Coordinates of C-alpha atoms and ligand atoms in Angstrom, one line a residue:
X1 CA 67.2 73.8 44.9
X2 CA 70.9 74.3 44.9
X3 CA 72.1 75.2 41.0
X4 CA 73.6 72.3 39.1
X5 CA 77.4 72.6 38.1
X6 CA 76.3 74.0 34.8
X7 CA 74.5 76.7 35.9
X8 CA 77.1 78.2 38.4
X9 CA 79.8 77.8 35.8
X10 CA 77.8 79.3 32.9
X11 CA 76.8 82.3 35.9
X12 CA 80.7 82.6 36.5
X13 CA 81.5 83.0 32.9
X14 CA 78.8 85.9 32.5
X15 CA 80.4 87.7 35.4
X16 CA 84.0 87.0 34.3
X17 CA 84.3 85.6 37.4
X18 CA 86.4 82.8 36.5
X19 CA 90.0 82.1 35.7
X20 CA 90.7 81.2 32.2
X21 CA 94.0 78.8 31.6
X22 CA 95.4 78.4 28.0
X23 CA 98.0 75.6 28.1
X24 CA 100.7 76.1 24.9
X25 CA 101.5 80.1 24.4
X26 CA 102.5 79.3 20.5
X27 CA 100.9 81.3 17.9
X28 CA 97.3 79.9 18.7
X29 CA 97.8 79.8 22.6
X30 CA 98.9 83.5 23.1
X31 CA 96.6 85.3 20.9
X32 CA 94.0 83.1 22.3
X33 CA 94.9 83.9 25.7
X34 CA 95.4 87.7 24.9
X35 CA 91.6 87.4 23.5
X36 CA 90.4 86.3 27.2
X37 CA 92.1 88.2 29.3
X38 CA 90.5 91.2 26.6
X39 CA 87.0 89.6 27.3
X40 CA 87.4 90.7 31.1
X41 CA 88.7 87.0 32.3
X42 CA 92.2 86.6 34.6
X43 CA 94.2 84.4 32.5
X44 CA 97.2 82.1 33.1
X45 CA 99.3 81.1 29.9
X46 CA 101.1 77.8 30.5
X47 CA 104.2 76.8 28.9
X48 CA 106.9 74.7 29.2
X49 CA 109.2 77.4 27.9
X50 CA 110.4 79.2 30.8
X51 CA 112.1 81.6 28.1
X52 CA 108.2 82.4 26.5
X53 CA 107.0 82.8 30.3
X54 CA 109.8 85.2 31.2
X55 CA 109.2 87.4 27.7
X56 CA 105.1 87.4 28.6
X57 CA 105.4 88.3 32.0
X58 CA 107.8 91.3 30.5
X59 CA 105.4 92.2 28.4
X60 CA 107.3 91.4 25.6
X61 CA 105.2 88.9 22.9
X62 CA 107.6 86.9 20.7
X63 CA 104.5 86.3 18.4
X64 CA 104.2 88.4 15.2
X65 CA 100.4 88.5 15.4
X66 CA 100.4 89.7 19.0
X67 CA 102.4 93.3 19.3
X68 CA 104.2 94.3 22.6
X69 CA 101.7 97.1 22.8
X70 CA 98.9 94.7 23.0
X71 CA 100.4 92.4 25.2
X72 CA 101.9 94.9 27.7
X73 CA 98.5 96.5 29.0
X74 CA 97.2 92.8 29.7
X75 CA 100.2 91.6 31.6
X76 CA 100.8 95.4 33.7
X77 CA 96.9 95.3 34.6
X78 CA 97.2 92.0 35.8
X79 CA 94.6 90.1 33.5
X80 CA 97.4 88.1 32.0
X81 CA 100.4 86.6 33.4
X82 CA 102.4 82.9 32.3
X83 CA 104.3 80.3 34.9
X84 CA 105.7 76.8 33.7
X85 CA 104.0 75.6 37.0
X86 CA 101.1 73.2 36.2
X87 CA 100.0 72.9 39.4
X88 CA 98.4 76.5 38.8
X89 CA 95.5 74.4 37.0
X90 CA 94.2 73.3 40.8
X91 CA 93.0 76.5 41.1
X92 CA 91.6 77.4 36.9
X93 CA 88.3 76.8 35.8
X94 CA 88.9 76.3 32.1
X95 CA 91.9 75.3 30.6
X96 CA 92.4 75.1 26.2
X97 CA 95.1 73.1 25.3
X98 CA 96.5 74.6 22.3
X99 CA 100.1 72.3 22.0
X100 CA 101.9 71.1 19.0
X101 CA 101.0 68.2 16.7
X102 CA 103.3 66.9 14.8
X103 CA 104.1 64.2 12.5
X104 CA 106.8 61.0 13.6
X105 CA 109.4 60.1 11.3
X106 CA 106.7 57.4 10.1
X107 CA 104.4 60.0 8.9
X108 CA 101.8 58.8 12.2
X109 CA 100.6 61.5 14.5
X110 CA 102.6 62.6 17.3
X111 CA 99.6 63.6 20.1
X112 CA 102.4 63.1 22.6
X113 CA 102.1 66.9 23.7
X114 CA 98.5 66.3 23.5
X115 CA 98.7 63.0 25.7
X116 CA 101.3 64.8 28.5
X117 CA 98.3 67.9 28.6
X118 CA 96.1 65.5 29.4
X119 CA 97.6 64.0 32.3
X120 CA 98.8 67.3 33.6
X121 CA 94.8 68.5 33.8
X122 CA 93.8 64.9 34.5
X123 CA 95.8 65.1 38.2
X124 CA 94.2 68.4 38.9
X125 CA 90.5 67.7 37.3
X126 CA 87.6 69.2 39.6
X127 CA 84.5 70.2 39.7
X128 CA 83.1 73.0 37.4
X129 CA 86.3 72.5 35.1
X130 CA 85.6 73.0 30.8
X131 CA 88.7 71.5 28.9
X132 CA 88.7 72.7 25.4
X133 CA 91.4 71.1 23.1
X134 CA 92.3 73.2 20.3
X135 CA 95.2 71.7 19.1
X136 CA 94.2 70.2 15.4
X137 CA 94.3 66.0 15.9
X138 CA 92.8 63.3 13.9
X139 CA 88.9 62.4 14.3
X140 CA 88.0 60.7 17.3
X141 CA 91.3 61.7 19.7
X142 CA 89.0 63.6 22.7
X143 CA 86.4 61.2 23.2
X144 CA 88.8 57.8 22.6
X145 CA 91.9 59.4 24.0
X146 CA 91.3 62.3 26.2
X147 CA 88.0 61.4 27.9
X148 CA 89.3 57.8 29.4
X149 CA 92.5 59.2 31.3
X150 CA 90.3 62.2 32.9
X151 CA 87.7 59.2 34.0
X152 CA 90.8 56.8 35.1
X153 CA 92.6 60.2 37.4
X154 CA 88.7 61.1 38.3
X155 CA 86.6 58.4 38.6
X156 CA 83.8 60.5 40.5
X157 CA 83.9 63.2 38.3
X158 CA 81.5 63.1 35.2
X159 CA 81.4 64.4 31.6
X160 CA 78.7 67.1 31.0
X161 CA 78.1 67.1 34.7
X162 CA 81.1 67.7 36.7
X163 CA 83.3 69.0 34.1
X164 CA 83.3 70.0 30.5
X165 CA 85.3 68.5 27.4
X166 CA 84.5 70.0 24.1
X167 CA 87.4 70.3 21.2
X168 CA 87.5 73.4 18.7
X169 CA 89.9 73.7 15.9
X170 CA 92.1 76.9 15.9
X171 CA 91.9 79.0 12.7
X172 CA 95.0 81.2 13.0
X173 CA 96.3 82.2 9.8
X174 CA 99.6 83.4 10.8
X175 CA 100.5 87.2 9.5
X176 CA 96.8 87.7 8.5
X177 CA 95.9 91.5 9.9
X178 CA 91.6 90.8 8.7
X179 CA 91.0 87.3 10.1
X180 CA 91.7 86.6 14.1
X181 CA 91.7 85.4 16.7
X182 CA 88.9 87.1 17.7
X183 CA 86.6 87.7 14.4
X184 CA 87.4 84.6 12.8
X185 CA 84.3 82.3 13.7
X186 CA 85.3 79.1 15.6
X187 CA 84.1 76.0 15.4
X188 CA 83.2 73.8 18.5
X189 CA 81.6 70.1 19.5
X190 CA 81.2 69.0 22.9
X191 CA 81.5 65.4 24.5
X192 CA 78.2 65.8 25.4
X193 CA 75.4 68.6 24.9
X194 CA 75.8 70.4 28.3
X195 CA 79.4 70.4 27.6
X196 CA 78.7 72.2 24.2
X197 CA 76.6 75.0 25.9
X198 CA 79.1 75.1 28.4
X199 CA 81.9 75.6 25.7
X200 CA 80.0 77.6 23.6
X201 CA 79.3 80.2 26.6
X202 CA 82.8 80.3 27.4
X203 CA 83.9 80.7 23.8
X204 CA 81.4 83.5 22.6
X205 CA 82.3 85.9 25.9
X206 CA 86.1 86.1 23.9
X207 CA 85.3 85.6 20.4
X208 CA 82.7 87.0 18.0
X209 CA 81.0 83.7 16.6
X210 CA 81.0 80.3 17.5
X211 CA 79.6 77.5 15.4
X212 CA 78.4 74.6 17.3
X213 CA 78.8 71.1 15.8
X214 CA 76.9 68.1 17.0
X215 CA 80.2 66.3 18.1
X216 CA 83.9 66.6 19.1
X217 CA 84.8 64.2 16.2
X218 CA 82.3 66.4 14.1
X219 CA 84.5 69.6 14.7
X220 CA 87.5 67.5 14.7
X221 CA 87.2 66.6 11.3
X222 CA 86.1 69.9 10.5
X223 CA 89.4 71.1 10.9
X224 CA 90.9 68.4 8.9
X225 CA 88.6 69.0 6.0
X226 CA 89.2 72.6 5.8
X227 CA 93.3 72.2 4.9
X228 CA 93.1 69.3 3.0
X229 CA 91.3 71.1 0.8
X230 CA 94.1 73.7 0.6
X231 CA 96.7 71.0 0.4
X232 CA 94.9 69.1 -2.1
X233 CA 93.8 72.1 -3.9
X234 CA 97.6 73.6 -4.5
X235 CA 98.6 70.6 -5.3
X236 CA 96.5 70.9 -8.5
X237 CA 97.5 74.1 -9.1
X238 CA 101.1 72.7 -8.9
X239 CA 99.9 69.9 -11.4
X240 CA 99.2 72.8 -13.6
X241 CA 102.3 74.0 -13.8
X242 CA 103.6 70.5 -14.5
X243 CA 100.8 70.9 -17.5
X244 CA 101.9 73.9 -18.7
X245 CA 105.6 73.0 -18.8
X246 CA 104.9 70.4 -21.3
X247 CA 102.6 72.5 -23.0
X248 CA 104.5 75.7 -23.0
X249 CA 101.9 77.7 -21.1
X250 CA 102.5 80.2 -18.3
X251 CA 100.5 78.4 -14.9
X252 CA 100.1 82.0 -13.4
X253 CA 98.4 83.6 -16.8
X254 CA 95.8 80.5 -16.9
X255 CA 95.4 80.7 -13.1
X256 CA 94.8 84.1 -13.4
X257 CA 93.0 84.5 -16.1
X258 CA 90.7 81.1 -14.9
X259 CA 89.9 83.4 -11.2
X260 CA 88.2 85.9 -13.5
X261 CA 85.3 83.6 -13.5
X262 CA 83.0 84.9 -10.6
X263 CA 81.8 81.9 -9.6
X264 CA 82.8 78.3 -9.0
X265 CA 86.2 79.3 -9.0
X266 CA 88.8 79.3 -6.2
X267 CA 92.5 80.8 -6.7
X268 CA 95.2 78.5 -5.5
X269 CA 98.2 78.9 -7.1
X270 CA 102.2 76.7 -7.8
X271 CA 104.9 77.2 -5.5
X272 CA 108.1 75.5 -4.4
X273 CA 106.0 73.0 -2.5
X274 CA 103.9 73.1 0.7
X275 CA 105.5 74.3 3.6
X276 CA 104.3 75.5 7.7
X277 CA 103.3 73.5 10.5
X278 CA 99.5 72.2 9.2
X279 CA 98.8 72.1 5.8
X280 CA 101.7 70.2 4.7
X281 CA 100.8 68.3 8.1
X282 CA 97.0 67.9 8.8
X283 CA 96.2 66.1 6.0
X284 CA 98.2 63.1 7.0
X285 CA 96.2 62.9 10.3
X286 CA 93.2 62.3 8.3
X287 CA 94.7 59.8 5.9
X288 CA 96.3 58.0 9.0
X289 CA 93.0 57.4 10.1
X290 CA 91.3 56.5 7.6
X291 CA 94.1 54.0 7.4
X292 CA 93.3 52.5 10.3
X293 CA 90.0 51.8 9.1
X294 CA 90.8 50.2 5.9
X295 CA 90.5 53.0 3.9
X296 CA 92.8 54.7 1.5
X297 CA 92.4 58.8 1.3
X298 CA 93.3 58.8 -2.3
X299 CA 93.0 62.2 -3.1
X300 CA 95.3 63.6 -0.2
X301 CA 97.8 60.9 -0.8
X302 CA 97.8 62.3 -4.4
X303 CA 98.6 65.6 -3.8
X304 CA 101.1 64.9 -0.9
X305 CA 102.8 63.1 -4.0
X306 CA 102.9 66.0 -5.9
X307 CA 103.5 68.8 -3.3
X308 CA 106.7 67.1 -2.0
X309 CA 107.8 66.8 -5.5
X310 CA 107.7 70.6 -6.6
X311 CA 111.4 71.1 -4.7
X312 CA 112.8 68.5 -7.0
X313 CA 111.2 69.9 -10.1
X314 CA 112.3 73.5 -9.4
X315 CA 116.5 72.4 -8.9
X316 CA 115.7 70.5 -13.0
X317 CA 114.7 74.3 -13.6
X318 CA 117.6 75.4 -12.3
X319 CA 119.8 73.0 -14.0
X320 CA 118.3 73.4 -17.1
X321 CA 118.4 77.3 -17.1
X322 CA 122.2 76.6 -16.5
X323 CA 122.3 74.1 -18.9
X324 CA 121.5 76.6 -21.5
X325 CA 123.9 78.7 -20.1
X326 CA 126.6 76.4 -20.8
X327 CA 127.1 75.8 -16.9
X328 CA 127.0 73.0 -14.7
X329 CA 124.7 73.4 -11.7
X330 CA 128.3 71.9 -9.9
X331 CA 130.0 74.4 -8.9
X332 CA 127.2 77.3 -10.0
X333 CA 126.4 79.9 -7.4
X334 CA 122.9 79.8 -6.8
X335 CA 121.3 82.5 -4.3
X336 CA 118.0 81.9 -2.6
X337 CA 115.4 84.3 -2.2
X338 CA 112.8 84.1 0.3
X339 CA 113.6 80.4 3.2
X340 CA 110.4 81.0 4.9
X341 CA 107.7 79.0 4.4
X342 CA 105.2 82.1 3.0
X343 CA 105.9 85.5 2.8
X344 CA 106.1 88.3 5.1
X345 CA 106.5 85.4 8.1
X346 CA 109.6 84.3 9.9
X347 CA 108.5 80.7 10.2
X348 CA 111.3 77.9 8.8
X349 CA 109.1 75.0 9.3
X350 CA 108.1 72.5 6.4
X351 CA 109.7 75.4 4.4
X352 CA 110.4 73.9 1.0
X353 CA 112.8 76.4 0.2
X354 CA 115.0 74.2 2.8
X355 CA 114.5 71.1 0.8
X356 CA 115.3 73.0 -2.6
X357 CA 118.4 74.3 -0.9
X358 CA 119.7 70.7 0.3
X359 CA 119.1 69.6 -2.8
X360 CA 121.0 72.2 -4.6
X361 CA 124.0 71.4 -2.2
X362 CA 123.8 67.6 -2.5
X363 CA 124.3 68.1 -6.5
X364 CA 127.4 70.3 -5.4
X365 CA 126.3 73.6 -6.2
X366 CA 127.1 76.6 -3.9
X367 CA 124.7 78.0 -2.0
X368 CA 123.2 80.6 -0.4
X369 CA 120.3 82.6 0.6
X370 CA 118.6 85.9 1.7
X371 CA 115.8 86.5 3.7
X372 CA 114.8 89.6 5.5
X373 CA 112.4 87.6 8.1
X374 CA 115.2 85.0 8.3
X375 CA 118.5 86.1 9.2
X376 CA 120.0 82.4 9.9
X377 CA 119.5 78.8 10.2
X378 CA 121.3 75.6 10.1
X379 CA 120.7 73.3 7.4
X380 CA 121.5 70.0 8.8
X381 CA 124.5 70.6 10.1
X382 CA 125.8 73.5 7.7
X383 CA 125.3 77.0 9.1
X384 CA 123.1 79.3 6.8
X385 CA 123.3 82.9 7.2
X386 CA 121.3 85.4 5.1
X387 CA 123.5 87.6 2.3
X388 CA 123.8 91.1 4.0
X389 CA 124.9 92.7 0.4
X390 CA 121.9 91.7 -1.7
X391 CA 122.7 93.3 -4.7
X392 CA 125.9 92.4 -4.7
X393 CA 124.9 88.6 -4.1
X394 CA 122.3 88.7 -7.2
X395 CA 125.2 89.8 -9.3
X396 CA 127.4 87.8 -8.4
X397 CA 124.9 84.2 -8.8
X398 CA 125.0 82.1 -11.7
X399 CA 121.4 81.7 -11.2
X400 CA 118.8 83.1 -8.4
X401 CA 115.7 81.3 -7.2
X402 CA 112.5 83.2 -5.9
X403 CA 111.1 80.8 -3.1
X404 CA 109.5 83.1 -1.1
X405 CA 107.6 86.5 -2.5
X406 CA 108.3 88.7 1.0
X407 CA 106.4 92.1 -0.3
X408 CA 109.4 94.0 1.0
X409 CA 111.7 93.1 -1.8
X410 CA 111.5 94.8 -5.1
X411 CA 111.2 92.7 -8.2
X412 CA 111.5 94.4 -10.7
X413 CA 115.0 95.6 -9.2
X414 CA 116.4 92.1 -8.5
X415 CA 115.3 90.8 -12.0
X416 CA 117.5 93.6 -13.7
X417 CA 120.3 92.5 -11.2
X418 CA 120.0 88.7 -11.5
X419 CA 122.0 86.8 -14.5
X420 CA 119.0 84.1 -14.8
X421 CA 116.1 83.5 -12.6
X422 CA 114.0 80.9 -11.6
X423 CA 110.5 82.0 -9.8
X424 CA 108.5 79.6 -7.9
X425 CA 106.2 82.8 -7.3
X426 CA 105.9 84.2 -10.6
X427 CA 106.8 87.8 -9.1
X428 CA 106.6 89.3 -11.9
X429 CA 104.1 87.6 -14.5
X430 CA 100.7 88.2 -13.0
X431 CA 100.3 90.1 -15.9
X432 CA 99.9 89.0 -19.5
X433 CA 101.9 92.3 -21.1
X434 CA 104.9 91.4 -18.6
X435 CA 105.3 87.9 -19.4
X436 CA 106.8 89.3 -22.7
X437 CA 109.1 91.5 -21.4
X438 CA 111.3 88.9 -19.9
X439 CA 112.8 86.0 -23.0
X440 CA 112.4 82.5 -22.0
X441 CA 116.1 81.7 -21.7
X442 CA 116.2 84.7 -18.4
X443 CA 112.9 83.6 -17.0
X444 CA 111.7 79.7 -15.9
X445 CA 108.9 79.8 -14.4
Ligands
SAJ501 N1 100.7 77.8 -0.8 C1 100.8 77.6 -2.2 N2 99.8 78.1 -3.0 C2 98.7 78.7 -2.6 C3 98.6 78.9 -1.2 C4 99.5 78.4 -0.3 O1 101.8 77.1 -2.6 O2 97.9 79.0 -3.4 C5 101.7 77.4 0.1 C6 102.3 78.5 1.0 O3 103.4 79.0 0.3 C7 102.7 77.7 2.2 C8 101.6 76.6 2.3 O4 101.1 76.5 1.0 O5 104.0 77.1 2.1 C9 100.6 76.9 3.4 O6 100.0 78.1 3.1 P1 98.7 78.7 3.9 O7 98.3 80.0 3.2 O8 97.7 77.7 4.1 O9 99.3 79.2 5.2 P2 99.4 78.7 6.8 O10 99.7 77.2 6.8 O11 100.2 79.6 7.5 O12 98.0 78.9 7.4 C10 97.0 78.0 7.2 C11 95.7 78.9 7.2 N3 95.7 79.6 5.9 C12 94.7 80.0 5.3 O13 93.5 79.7 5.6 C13 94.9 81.0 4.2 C14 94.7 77.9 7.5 O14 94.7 76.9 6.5 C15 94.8 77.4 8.9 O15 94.1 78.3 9.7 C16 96.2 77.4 9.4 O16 97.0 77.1 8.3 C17 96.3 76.4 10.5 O17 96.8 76.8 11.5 O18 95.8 75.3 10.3

């Protein structure tokens, strides 16, 4: 009896005798691919970006997480190479789509990359072909969007069968050296339950655990779950901050001191606001959902409310430490510290420090910044380029704001430089016995 699809695509994957696509080479995509073509597979990287295909194809990765000498070996041996050509998906047997997904303007999803990968694979669907979507969407997108344009392009072709649709939220936590790509377990649901094994076979021959869910709208939401509980979670620990300013309280001592409990606990703690592509982000996929269903996500509109506020509170810092000063925050040189959206990554985007810093210029104070991961920008349309004389800059503020706690920068120093400081991160006051080195009017916290 001749095997079923299934059978000779799960053989192929045990032999690594199949070619492995990964559509989007962003920080999921590439690491993702680099973990195939690891596993034994040949592996095309697709992107749009004929620059990113050029550097791959070098050898030379443009993704912090994913060194040149890493990537190098994989592209010279010939297990990894990129094109912008999609037609290069006749001839793959799996493809994961690992593109961008954004918000509009109206705070609705943007699945447009989603959609156009769609229709790219739908044209060149065949026989045998497993189409994992990775890219993190709102509940319900693979079955009620993806499924119905590979059935109109392939009418003969069918799920679980012919070809293979599962979805399986990435997990990349960008700059993290412990958790990746590989060892971080991944979650996956299939359209149907040969499409799972399929998946899951695929999956676990490049990465070290896979958790199998009993749908794609089960491991959709999955996703969604797991960072709006980050967002809604430092949100209350920006609350807390708001509490302890009226109260008088250090946030970072209470926070600190409430971690020590060994149980039942989790450590979140204030910042300038919620910044990088999904947390600030995901979140609204869920509550735009749920919207359409008549429902209102209460909790995540909540601390959406109060993470976008925390640029506006920390410039009332600013001008209040001024204040006391005797200065207007008009015309006050304020220095920046730290525009990316975490520390020790380059990444600009959703960075609250940017929002802080156009505020500070609307109410006519002069700005700048420095950033060691971040050497320019433009901020609207005003070129921003980072201090090269730090020390002199610090000296030279009125006031200095920590937004971002790079480990490379010494704190201790730039406090003795600074005039008045205001620190989102609490650099410093981890510590009970330092709070009191620093007097109130030098330190807003
Ligand atoms: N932040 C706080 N307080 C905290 C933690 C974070 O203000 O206690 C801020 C950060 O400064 C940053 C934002 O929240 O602006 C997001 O921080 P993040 O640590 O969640 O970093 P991301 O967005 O790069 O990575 C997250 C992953 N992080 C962790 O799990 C630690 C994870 O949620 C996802 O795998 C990933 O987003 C993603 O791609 O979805």
């Amino acid at each position: 009896m001749s095997k079923t699809v299934q059978q000779s695509i799960e053989d192929r994957i045990a032999s690594r005798d199949l070619r492995v696509a990964i559509l989007g080479l962003g920080y999921v995509g590439l690491p993702l691919a680099a973990a195939f073509a690891e596993a034994g597979f040949s592996v095309i990287g697709i992107d749009v970006d004929e620059k990113k295909v050029r550097l791959i194809n070098r050898g030379a990765s443009y993704i912090e997480d994913i060194p040149n000498d890493r990537l190098a070996p994989l592209v010279a041996s010939g297990s990894l190479r990129a094109t912008s050509d999609f037609n290069i998906l006749d001839t793959c047997d799996s493809v994961s789509v690992c593109v961008p997904t954004p918000l509009r303007k109206t705070g609705a999803p943007d699945i447009s990359h989603i959609l156009s990968a769609t229709d790219a694979i739908a044209k060149r669907l065949h026989p045998g072909m497993i189409i994992v979507l990775e890219s993190t969407t709102y509940p319900g997108t693979t079955t009620e969007v993806i499924l119905p344009r590979f059935h109109q392009e392939a009418m003969n072709l069918g799920v679980g069968k012919d070809f293979f649709l599962c979805f399986s939220p990435e997990r990349v936590d960008p700059g993290r050296k412990d958790w990746t790509t590989k060892n971080t377990p991944k979650v996956m649901g299939g359209v149907t339950s040969s499409c799972l094994q399929v998946g899951q076979a695929l999956y676990e021959s490049a990465i070290e655990s896979v958790v199998p869910v009993s749908s794609t709208e089960a491991a959709e939401l999955t996703k969604l779950v797991e960072n709006t509980f980050r967002a809604v979670n430092i949100g209350l620990a920006n609350e807390v901050l708001l509490i302890c300013d009226k109260l008088g309280l250090n946030a970072w001592e209470v926070i600190e001191a409430a971690a020590t409990k060994p149980f039942g606990f989790m450590k979140f703690l204030p910042g300038p606001g919620l910044g990088g592509h999904c947390i600030p982000i995901d979140p609204q996929y869920l509550s735009w959902k749920l919207r359409t269903l008549g429902y209102t996500a209460r909790f995540i509109e909540l601390a959406t409310e109060i993470n976008t506020a925390m640029p506006k509170y920390w410039v009332h810092c600013i001008q209040d430490i001024l204040n006391e000063d005797g200065k207007p925050l008009r015309g006050s040189n304020v220095l920046v510290i730290g525009v990316a959206y975490k520390k020790n990554v380059g990444d600009l985007r959703e960075s609250p420090a940017l929002d802080i810093l156009k505020l500070l210029r609307d109410k006519g104070a002069e700005i700048s910044y420095h950033d060691p991961l971040v050497s320019a920008f433009t901020l609207d349309e005003l070129e921003m380029v980072s201090v090269t004389d730090l020390d002199r800059a610090l000296e030279s503020a009125d006031c200095v704001l920590i937004a971002t706690d790079h480990a490379s920068y010494d704190w201790a120093e730039l406090y003795a430089r600074a005039r008045l400081v205001v620190d989102t991160r609490a650099t410093l006051h981890r510590e009970q016995d330092e709070i009191l080195q620093y007097s109130q009017e030098q330190v807003k916290l």
